[in-house]
Amino acid sequence: MQAKTATNPKPLHFGLIMVIYLCGIFMGAIDTSVVTPARTVIQNGLGVGDQTGIWMITIYTLAYASSIPIMGKLADRLGRKTIYLICIILFGTGSLLAGLSQYIGHFGFFLMARAIGGGGIMPIASAEFGTTFPEDKRGMALGMVGGVYGIATVVGGSLGSAILGAFGLQNWGFIFFINIPISLFIIICGFIFLPNTKIDDVKPIDKWGTLFLVMMILSLLYGLRNIDFFDFVKSFTSTDVYPFLIIFIVLLPFFIFAEKKAADPIMNLDYFREAPIVITLIISFITGVIMMGMVFVPQFAENALRMQQGSGGYFVMVLGIFAGVGAPVSGRLIDRYGPKLIMGAGFLLSIIGSLFLVLITTSYPNLLTVAICLILIGLGMGFTMGTPLNYMMLDNTKKADSNSALATLSLIRSVGTAIAPAVMVGFIAHAGVTAEANITAQLPKELVLPSLPYVTQLDEETTALKDSDFGKTYLSSVQFPDFEAMEKISLDAHGGVSDMKLPANLTKELSDADVTNIDHAVDNMVSYMADTMKPMVTEKAESGVQSGIDGLNRITASPEVPAQVTQGVSTMVTQMTALKNALPDAVNQGFQNYLGKVKAMGAQIQNIYQKTMETGFKQVYMTTAIASAFALVVLLFYKDKHERVKKEKKKG
């Protein structure tokens, strides 16, 4: 099959054509990066938690992954221009609806809007660059794709934080509207200037293969997405996981059969028989996992530097700048040294950056250590996230299959980007729950009351009375409280914080809290606890004293009790009555003192929260370090074109 161009653009228009395609890549990258600083803001605004909120990332990658192979094949037949512009129209519409979902206030509607994406934007643009540029400049051309992606990451994360800062956290919908003018520019200019490159040997569309593939992708990703790695067995056996994995397994042989019979299969199964391509696809999957560490950079920076929620997007700028620098540089180096060496260097940088974050930045969180780890990770991303893989895939496939080859590559990478957040957000969510438990464990367990009247006397008098012959005869049925212990009351005995059911607004405030305001959320929780427990504590203390008063009154009413004893008992009753009357004010003062202690713990509470959340971020970036190391090992088995040629010459 040969590629043909429906319209041959004039040289004057070639730069504009490049701009049109790069704008699409820029917009697609923004749609992920602009969400990263706003992820917690959006999920809080729509009333969902971390593990549900991460679907705003996952649903985009699910839809993107499912549409990639379809759009790649349609581009071969209908032309890259046609499908590319359709993808842009869908993308712009989804962005508009995502922004409007803020006013609708429904997370389901927001997810639907996020699912309307342009799965063909990246593979079609990459295929156009990869096949239009001469072979000796292909790495540089594909490097521009990675460079623009990196720049978009810079602009997206920073722009997200800037918009939130300008319009307020409650107006997060504006972060999606940025895509609308870009979409209009691409549609208008693309319609006028883009050539409609297509394949001249058009074969019937693989309908059955397409259907099976989409169903398999959605089933696999949905099932894997719902696995809770902190409760693996229980979640794996839930109806949200295993039925979907079974569907994938059952459909797999049908898909293979359909592809063998198809005139032009949606996925070329021969790719999986070629070792260089298989290795490329495995590394692509791992790269998708590694890239998802970027999603948590804003939240990590906010926690490490104790910044306000939504402002961490500016730190994506550091990551993006060095990714944007690394991508075109890696493209130029690939033209000279080949993709294997450059990609290996990228994975090594990712390992070093991730381990620096895990071992150094979390122990010494400051602006310098945060910047160093992000610089290293950004350079690693720039050397691995697109250019080398595109080059490797195109180097091992026919030019006529470039769209489909890059679509397959993007599909496999998108599977990684869809699965990774499900695992990583589990670490963050688990750390959040642990943080609340750790803070609660550090709160005072006793309520200390101010000095109560007659406590010491009553304790001595009741002890002496019980030990007397009279007491042994008449006081066996009388229940006295522990007077000395009344000034220190165990709150756990009255239903502590951990056992108390909080109202929805306080539960939401705690779950929405970050390191800058967790102490205020805890203050409000403890205030509610005090208001709830105060009458219970008072009533229990009063009832204990009243029990003693009632018992003594029964004794004084008995004619058998000597007068001198009756007089002493009456004095005790007077003292106990005074004690009982002092209890409400004393309990109230005790809770005020308790609240004061909790307020004084503000810095300690923030430290506990910060350190506990850091364990979640350590797990996230240890995952990226392990994934990078595994990719580096797999890469050792890859033989690029230059190595294979040398090997064949030696054999010859």
XYZ file of C-alpha atoms in Angstrom:
652
model
C 0.000 0.000 0.000
C 1.228 3.482 -0.787
C 0.365 6.698 0.954
C -0.879 9.544 -1.157
C -1.686 13.173 -0.501
C -4.968 14.492 -1.795
C -3.637 18.001 -1.986
C 0.013 18.947 -2.281
C 0.593 21.969 -0.077
C 2.832 24.721 -1.223
C 6.136 25.035 0.638
C 4.847 28.299 2.088
C 2.111 26.378 3.886
C 4.296 23.601 5.276
C 5.105 25.523 8.469
C 1.428 26.245 9.027
C 0.586 22.570 8.558
C 3.124 21.704 11.230
C 1.624 24.331 13.544
C -1.889 22.945 13.041
C -0.860 19.437 14.015
C 1.312 20.602 16.893
C -1.574 22.700 18.231
C -3.653 19.536 18.444
C -0.921 17.771 20.393
C -0.567 20.835 22.591
C -4.281 20.862 23.325
C -4.415 17.136 24.027
C -1.535 17.428 26.493
C -3.138 20.421 28.193
C -6.318 18.447 28.772
C -4.421 16.126 31.085
C -1.980 18.555 32.675
C -4.510 21.332 33.306
C -6.514 18.892 35.432
C -3.606 17.872 37.651
C -3.579 20.931 39.950
C -7.377 21.003 39.965
C -8.004 17.275 40.503
C -8.669 17.516 44.245
C -10.532 20.823 43.780
C -12.873 19.301 41.175
C -13.562 16.141 43.149
C -14.230 18.177 46.289
C -16.531 20.493 44.341
C -18.496 17.557 42.935
C -18.569 15.723 46.261
C -16.475 12.627 45.526
C -13.357 11.131 47.111
C -9.905 10.340 45.752
C -10.669 6.867 44.432
C -13.769 8.088 42.582
C -12.238 11.415 41.581
C -9.314 9.754 39.787
C -11.843 8.670 37.152
C -11.526 12.181 35.688
C -8.071 11.044 34.539
C -8.935 7.391 33.894
C -12.085 8.011 31.832
C -10.121 10.238 29.486
C -7.456 7.599 28.930
C -10.098 4.861 28.587
C -11.919 6.751 25.842
C -8.629 7.776 24.267
C -7.298 4.200 24.271
C -10.508 2.758 22.849
C -10.663 5.212 19.958
C -6.972 5.186 18.993
C -6.965 2.073 16.760
C -10.258 3.045 15.146
C -9.136 6.568 14.347
C -5.806 5.298 13.037
C -7.491 2.970 10.563
C -10.087 5.553 9.556
C -7.259 8.016 8.911
C -5.659 5.506 6.531
C -8.888 5.332 4.544
C -10.638 8.681 4.842
C -7.480 10.777 5.177
C -5.596 12.198 8.111
C -7.108 15.652 7.669
C -10.697 14.386 7.836
C -10.269 12.237 10.933
C -7.973 14.709 12.639
C -10.534 17.516 12.342
C -13.334 15.220 13.520
C -11.233 14.396 16.580
C -10.646 18.098 17.216
C -14.385 18.843 16.983
C -15.146 16.056 19.474
C -12.363 17.233 21.735
C -13.550 20.839 21.750
C -17.121 19.753 22.470
C -15.967 17.609 25.383
C -13.946 20.501 26.812
C -16.961 22.824 26.610
C -19.199 20.316 28.407
C -16.528 19.595 31.023
C -16.359 23.300 31.853
C -20.143 23.583 32.010
C -20.360 20.582 34.348
C -19.270 22.853 37.197
C -22.642 24.605 36.972
C -24.550 21.342 36.591
C -22.782 19.905 39.639
C -22.980 16.257 38.614
C -19.859 14.074 38.535
C -21.440 11.644 36.059
C -22.020 14.453 33.552
C -18.447 15.603 34.045
C -17.138 12.094 33.314
C -19.264 11.900 30.171
C -17.715 15.178 28.991
C -14.206 13.902 29.745
C -14.916 10.778 27.693
C -15.552 12.845 24.574
C -11.984 13.058 23.351
C -9.990 12.872 20.171
C -8.171 9.563 20.256
C -6.642 10.162 16.849
C -4.910 13.481 17.541
C -1.536 12.205 18.740
C -1.116 9.153 16.443
C -2.272 11.010 13.319
C 0.009 13.971 13.983
C 2.928 11.659 14.791
C 2.320 9.625 11.641
C 2.264 12.778 9.507
C 5.592 13.930 10.922
C 7.108 10.460 10.910
C 6.334 9.836 7.249
C 6.671 13.347 5.814
C 10.142 14.130 7.113
C 13.162 12.409 5.510
C 14.558 9.488 7.477
C 17.651 11.332 8.675
C 15.457 14.085 10.153
C 12.682 11.862 11.467
C 14.025 11.863 15.025
C 14.126 15.666 15.059
C 10.572 15.862 13.690
C 9.206 13.436 16.238
C 11.239 15.270 18.866
C 9.158 18.360 18.131
C 6.081 16.323 19.018
C 7.623 15.471 22.389
C 8.801 19.051 22.839
C 5.344 20.495 22.257
C 3.916 17.880 24.599
C 6.378 19.007 27.260
C 5.603 22.690 26.694
C 1.893 21.918 26.983
C 2.618 20.213 30.281
C 4.294 23.404 31.472
C 1.467 25.651 30.323
C -1.284 23.255 31.388
C -0.264 22.760 35.000
C 0.687 26.400 35.511
C -2.364 27.651 33.651
C -4.584 25.428 35.777
C -3.215 26.942 38.972
C -3.339 30.466 37.510
C -7.008 30.090 36.512
C -7.905 28.689 39.914
C -6.071 31.598 41.524
C -7.750 34.185 39.285
C -11.329 32.864 39.287
C -11.348 31.034 42.623
C -11.471 27.338 43.438
C -15.249 27.363 43.065
C -14.930 28.355 39.379
C -12.740 25.441 38.263
C -14.805 25.006 35.065
C -12.785 27.758 33.397
C -9.720 25.498 33.150
C -11.421 23.538 30.341
C -12.568 26.531 28.320
C -8.965 27.199 27.227
C -9.331 24.400 24.653
C -12.208 26.080 22.808
C -10.289 28.870 20.983
C -7.492 26.419 20.128
C -10.052 24.006 18.677
C -11.617 26.735 16.553
C -8.206 27.773 15.211
C -7.333 24.186 14.261
C -10.700 23.535 12.627
C -10.640 26.706 10.496
C -6.976 26.521 9.468
C -7.032 22.747 9.122
C -9.987 22.858 6.756
C -8.151 25.362 4.547
C -4.530 24.237 4.644
C -4.167 20.589 5.692
C -3.480 17.948 3.023
C -5.688 14.886 3.273
C -3.005 12.194 3.289
C -4.531 8.719 2.931
C -3.753 5.187 1.780
C -4.681 4.562 -1.860
C -5.361 0.828 -1.393
C -8.548 1.021 0.647
C -9.834 -2.241 2.084
C -13.057 -2.937 3.992
C -13.090 -1.735 7.599
C -12.566 -4.484 10.159
C -15.938 -4.095 11.867
C -15.865 -7.246 13.990
C -12.270 -6.744 15.022
C -13.015 -3.153 15.972
C -16.031 -4.178 18.044
C -14.158 -6.934 19.870
C -11.131 -4.724 20.481
C -13.135 -1.861 21.986
C -15.077 -4.265 24.220
C -11.845 -5.964 25.308
C -10.092 -2.685 26.105
C -12.998 -1.299 28.102
C -13.512 -4.579 30.006
C -9.843 -5.016 30.824
C -9.253 -1.444 31.929
C -12.487 -1.193 33.910
C -11.749 -4.452 35.724
C -8.142 -3.569 36.521
C -9.176 -0.037 37.506
C -11.417 -1.377 40.297
C -8.803 -3.555 41.990
C -7.909 -2.278 45.450
C -4.285 -3.272 45.989
C -4.665 -2.764 49.757
C -7.445 -5.365 49.778
C -6.513 -7.335 46.666
C -8.348 -10.619 47.267
C -11.664 -9.053 48.288
C -11.650 -6.508 45.475
C -10.520 -9.053 42.861
C -13.486 -11.276 43.704
C -15.975 -8.387 43.535
C -18.445 -8.053 40.676
C -16.705 -4.854 39.600
C -13.536 -6.772 38.707
C -13.595 -10.463 37.828
C -16.595 -10.479 35.419
C -14.893 -7.843 33.267
C -11.598 -9.736 33.258
C -13.501 -12.875 32.232
C -15.131 -10.935 29.395
C -11.672 -9.901 28.173
C -10.417 -13.511 28.240
C -13.544 -14.851 26.502
C -13.404 -12.215 23.743
C -9.670 -12.643 23.081
C -9.924 -15.766 20.839
C -12.839 -14.209 18.927
C -10.731 -11.103 18.338
C -7.778 -13.152 17.108
C -10.038 -15.129 14.761
C -11.608 -11.905 13.422
C -8.185 -10.359 12.812
C -6.952 -13.414 10.899
C -9.987 -13.236 8.615
C -10.023 -9.440 8.150
C -8.751 -7.971 4.870
C -7.275 -5.042 6.802
C -7.195 -5.883 10.532
C -7.675 -3.128 13.084
C -4.573 -4.417 14.888
C -1.783 -6.122 13.026
C -1.151 -9.362 14.947
C 2.154 -9.729 13.165
C 3.418 -6.982 15.455
C 3.357 -9.508 18.296
C 5.563 -11.942 16.383
C 8.397 -9.447 15.923
C 10.680 -9.206 18.968
C 11.689 -5.527 18.409
C 8.026 -4.489 18.146
C 6.954 -6.550 21.169
C 9.725 -4.970 23.233
C 8.695 -1.517 21.983
C 5.074 -2.143 23.012
C 6.068 -3.447 26.462
C 8.201 -0.369 27.048
C 5.353 1.812 25.778
C 3.033 0.320 28.407
C 5.606 0.935 31.148
C 6.159 4.487 29.904
C 2.426 5.101 30.298
C 2.658 3.973 33.923
C 5.665 6.223 34.576
C 4.023 9.261 32.973
C 1.096 9.043 35.379
C 3.366 10.055 38.226
C 2.930 13.544 36.783
C -0.720 13.564 37.901
C 0.331 13.681 41.556
C 3.075 16.324 41.243
C 0.822 19.286 42.241
C -0.556 17.497 45.285
C 2.936 16.315 46.248
C 4.395 19.848 45.954
C 1.503 21.331 47.936
C 2.046 18.821 50.738
C 5.849 19.089 50.734
C 5.908 22.904 50.763
C 2.638 23.401 52.667
C 0.954 25.321 49.887
C -2.727 26.046 49.364
C -4.704 23.458 47.451
C -4.771 24.148 43.713
C -1.485 26.094 43.640
C 0.822 23.132 43.036
C 0.287 23.292 39.286
C 3.107 25.799 39.056
C 5.526 23.022 39.948
C 4.424 21.060 36.914
C 6.192 23.894 35.094
C 9.547 22.586 36.362
C 8.675 19.098 35.230
C 7.355 20.297 31.893
C 10.215 22.663 31.080
C 12.784 19.921 31.391
C 10.546 17.404 29.634
C 10.100 19.973 26.852
C 13.859 20.486 26.659
C 14.651 16.782 26.860
C 12.257 15.699 24.101
C 13.735 17.636 21.123
C 17.273 17.066 22.427
C 16.585 13.343 22.573
C 15.235 13.541 19.007
C 18.492 15.030 17.744
C 20.563 12.521 19.695
C 18.506 9.640 18.320
C 19.436 10.634 14.770
C 23.073 10.172 15.815
C 23.064 7.362 18.391
C 19.785 5.517 17.868
C 16.802 5.272 20.230
C 18.051 2.531 22.574
C 20.856 4.493 24.207
C 18.759 7.674 24.544
C 15.757 5.894 26.013
C 18.017 4.033 28.444
C 19.416 7.350 29.639
C 15.855 8.601 30.116
C 14.858 5.635 32.271
C 18.017 6.034 34.319
C 17.169 9.692 34.950
C 13.631 8.696 35.946
C 14.998 6.165 38.441
C 17.389 8.700 39.969
C 14.702 11.421 40.119
C 12.096 9.124 41.681
C 14.517 7.750 44.267
C 15.698 11.275 45.098
C 12.068 12.213 45.763
C 11.451 9.102 47.881
C 14.673 9.222 49.913
C 15.646 12.914 50.039
C 12.745 15.240 49.198
C 10.251 13.595 51.556
C 12.823 13.698 54.385
C 13.947 17.276 53.659
C 10.973 18.961 51.965
C 12.003 22.359 50.659
C 11.990 24.299 47.401
C 15.430 23.044 46.353
C 14.827 19.326 46.918
C 11.411 19.497 45.232
C 12.941 21.254 42.210
C 15.825 18.768 41.912
C 13.600 15.683 41.829
C 11.212 17.308 39.330
C 14.098 18.362 37.067
C 15.453 14.799 36.987
C 12.027 13.238 36.431
C 11.211 15.843 33.756
C 14.400 15.111 31.828
C 13.671 11.398 32.106
C 10.176 11.946 30.706
C 11.538 14.077 27.865
C 13.932 11.310 26.851
C 11.329 8.539 26.994
C 7.741 9.746 26.638
C 7.352 9.873 22.877
C 10.240 10.396 20.500
C 12.245 7.160 20.964
C 9.163 4.931 21.025
C 7.690 6.525 17.903
C 11.048 6.174 16.203
C 11.380 2.515 17.254
C 7.863 1.683 16.074
C 8.263 3.387 12.713
C 11.703 1.821 12.316
C 10.204 -1.666 12.539
C 7.027 -1.239 10.462
C 6.162 -0.351 6.909
C 5.662 3.293 5.987
C 2.148 2.556 4.726
C 1.234 1.185 8.178
C 2.521 4.229 10.062
C -0.910 5.397 11.249
C -1.905 1.966 12.499
C 1.525 1.268 13.989
C 1.573 4.497 16.002
C -2.062 3.975 16.951
C -1.162 0.567 18.389
C 1.757 2.135 20.231
C -0.481 4.859 21.676
C -3.104 2.276 22.597
C -0.669 0.190 24.622
C 0.739 3.309 26.313
C -2.801 4.445 27.126
C -3.515 1.121 28.807
C -0.617 1.935 31.140
C -1.859 5.474 31.739
C -5.335 4.148 32.539
C -4.212 1.458 34.984
C -1.484 3.411 36.803
C -3.690 6.103 38.419
C -5.913 3.398 39.906
C -2.922 1.932 41.714
C -1.274 5.232 42.607
C -4.382 6.980 43.903
C -4.907 3.986 46.183
C -1.628 4.875 47.879
C -2.760 8.496 48.331
C -6.250 7.565 49.540
C -4.845 5.032 52.006
C -2.383 7.626 53.299
C -5.268 10.087 53.770
C -7.237 7.606 55.882
C -4.113 6.763 57.880
C -3.403 10.470 58.412
C -6.805 10.985 60.024
C -6.255 7.946 62.258
C -2.756 9.110 63.231
C -4.019 12.598 64.109
C -6.902 11.197 66.162
C -4.483 8.942 68.038
C -2.470 12.018 69.134
C -5.433 13.967 70.504
C -5.716 14.148 74.320
C -7.621 11.193 75.738
C -8.552 12.801 79.062
C -10.779 15.702 79.980
C -9.164 17.573 82.884
C -11.679 19.522 84.973
C -10.836 22.447 87.238
C -10.745 21.712 90.991
C -14.124 20.503 92.242
C -15.424 21.378 95.775
C -15.020 18.806 98.562
C -13.457 16.162 96.306
C -10.629 15.323 98.727
C -12.860 15.471 101.814
C -15.558 13.303 100.245
C -13.015 10.747 99.159
C -11.582 10.541 102.694
C -15.012 10.580 104.369
C -16.528 7.875 102.196
C -13.455 5.688 102.645
C -13.570 6.073 106.409
C -17.337 5.512 106.516
C -17.110 2.339 104.429
C -14.410 0.920 106.729
C -16.459 1.582 109.914
C -18.731 -1.020 111.513
C -21.683 1.159 110.596
C -20.588 1.373 106.978
C -20.092 -2.362 106.685
C -23.645 -2.809 107.971
C -25.511 -0.052 106.142
C -23.453 1.092 103.119
C -23.106 -2.154 101.172
C -25.877 -1.107 98.749
C -24.746 2.501 98.325
C -22.784 3.324 95.115
C -20.295 6.170 95.493
C -18.424 7.674 92.548
C -14.618 7.788 92.474
C -14.387 11.394 93.638
C -10.666 11.899 92.938
C -11.028 10.458 89.416
C -13.847 12.885 88.602
C -11.353 15.642 87.789
C -9.776 13.494 85.029
C -12.395 11.927 82.778
C -11.463 9.395 80.064
C -13.128 10.472 76.843
C -12.819 7.013 75.308
C -15.123 5.738 78.020
C -17.735 8.193 76.731
C -17.292 7.349 73.041
C -14.127 8.957 71.702
C -13.503 10.690 68.399
C -12.726 7.441 66.593
C -16.134 6.030 67.565
C -18.136 9.154 66.846
C -20.181 9.500 63.677
C -19.536 12.943 62.258
C -22.085 14.904 60.191
C -21.580 15.007 56.428
C -20.201 18.553 56.360
C -17.434 17.747 58.837
C -16.608 14.451 57.128
C -16.298 16.328 53.841
C -14.187 19.052 55.441
C -11.761 16.444 56.790
C -11.548 14.554 53.496
C -11.088 17.814 51.541
C -8.433 19.157 53.902
C -4.796 19.592 52.935
C -1.662 20.248 54.946
C -2.449 23.980 55.216
C -5.887 23.601 56.803
C -6.036 20.128 58.353
C -5.593 21.697 61.821
C -8.692 23.870 61.294
C -10.674 20.840 60.135
C -9.575 18.954 63.257
C -10.517 21.960 65.439
C -14.015 21.924 63.963
C -14.258 18.171 64.452
C -13.189 18.453 68.100
C -15.626 21.357 68.668
C -18.442 19.156 67.385
C -17.186 16.329 69.595
C -17.174 18.650 72.605
C -20.700 19.901 71.944
C -21.901 16.315 71.513
C -20.096 14.790 74.472
C -20.524 17.632 76.979
C -24.079 16.709 78.053
C -23.202 13.000 78.146
C -20.137 13.547 80.331
C -22.036 15.923 82.621
C -25.008 13.573 82.965
C -22.800 10.575 83.744
C -20.841 12.479 86.394
C -23.998 13.934 87.947
C -25.750 10.580 88.024
C -22.784 9.047 89.870
C -22.911 11.735 92.543
C -26.695 11.562 92.740
C -26.494 7.834 93.316
C -24.375 8.484 96.398
C -26.716 11.238 97.601
C -29.772 9.004 97.230
C -28.081 6.186 99.105
C -27.067 8.407 101.988
C -30.549 9.955 102.174
C -32.052 6.485 102.575
C -29.711 5.826 105.492
C -30.529 9.062 107.312
C -34.228 8.261 107.038
C -33.755 5.025 108.941
C -34.613 5.224 112.717
C -31.906 2.662 113.480
C -29.101 5.052 112.524
C -27.531 6.903 115.500
C -27.949 10.695 115.565
C -24.227 11.404 115.446
C -23.926 9.286 112.303
C -26.955 10.967 110.763
C -25.368 14.387 111.305
C -22.118 13.311 109.614
C -23.977 11.743 106.706
C -26.061 14.909 106.247
C -22.859 16.939 105.992
C -21.621 14.562 103.274
C -24.932 14.947 101.417
C -24.529 18.742 101.508
C -20.989 18.474 100.207
C -21.985 16.048 97.422
C -24.864 18.332 96.417
C -22.448 21.238 96.107
C -20.133 19.025 94.051
C -22.963 18.008 91.761
C -24.047 21.613 91.237
C -20.464 22.568 90.287
C -20.150 19.828 87.656
C -21.822 21.552 84.618
C -19.555 24.592 84.791
C -16.523 22.416 85.498
C -17.214 20.123 82.519
C -17.781 23.140 80.299
C -14.454 24.654 81.428
C -12.756 21.275 80.973
C -13.864 21.080 77.334
C -12.760 24.671 76.734
C -9.326 23.730 78.057
C -9.384 20.612 75.879
C -10.159 22.683 72.771
C -7.335 25.026 73.716
C -4.902 22.097 73.861
C -6.019 20.888 70.441
C -5.611 24.371 68.961
C -2.112 24.529 70.422
C -1.368 21.270 68.558
C -1.931 22.955 65.169
C 1.684 22.674 64.009
C 1.925 19.108 65.315
C -1.266 18.128 63.480
C 0.075 19.590 60.234
C 3.348 17.690 60.725
C 1.522 14.402 61.303
C -0.600 14.962 58.217
C 2.376 15.947 56.070
C 4.519 12.993 57.122
C 1.700 10.479 56.722
C 0.766 11.760 53.276
C 4.439 11.548 52.310
C 4.230 7.781 52.745
C 1.612 7.730 49.976
C 3.781 9.841 47.667
C 6.771 7.628 48.456
C 4.773 4.620 47.293
C 3.670 6.439 44.124
C 7.165 7.405 43.074
C 8.732 4.146 44.193
C 6.295 2.598 41.730
C 7.646 4.849 38.959
C 11.237 3.974 39.967
C 10.504 0.236 39.842
C 8.676 0.617 36.515
C 11.619 2.578 35.078
C 14.087 -0.072 36.251
C 11.978 -2.822 34.697
C 11.758 -0.891 31.429
C 15.526 -0.457 31.453
C 15.968 -4.229 31.756
C 13.502 -4.897 28.918
C 15.286 -2.314 26.765
C 18.519 -4.321 27.003
C 16.926 -6.980 24.796
C 16.030 -4.505 22.047
C 18.183 -4.535 18.916
C 17.687 -1.400 16.865
C 18.049 -1.215 13.115
C 21.725 -0.234 13.262
C 22.567 -3.153 15.552
C 20.660 -5.624 13.363
C 22.416 -4.393 10.226
C 25.822 -4.775 11.874
C 24.898 -8.254 13.073
C 23.758 -9.304 9.592
C 26.975 -7.955 8.045
C 29.064 -9.959 10.501
C 27.128 -13.099 9.630
C 27.561 -12.333 5.911
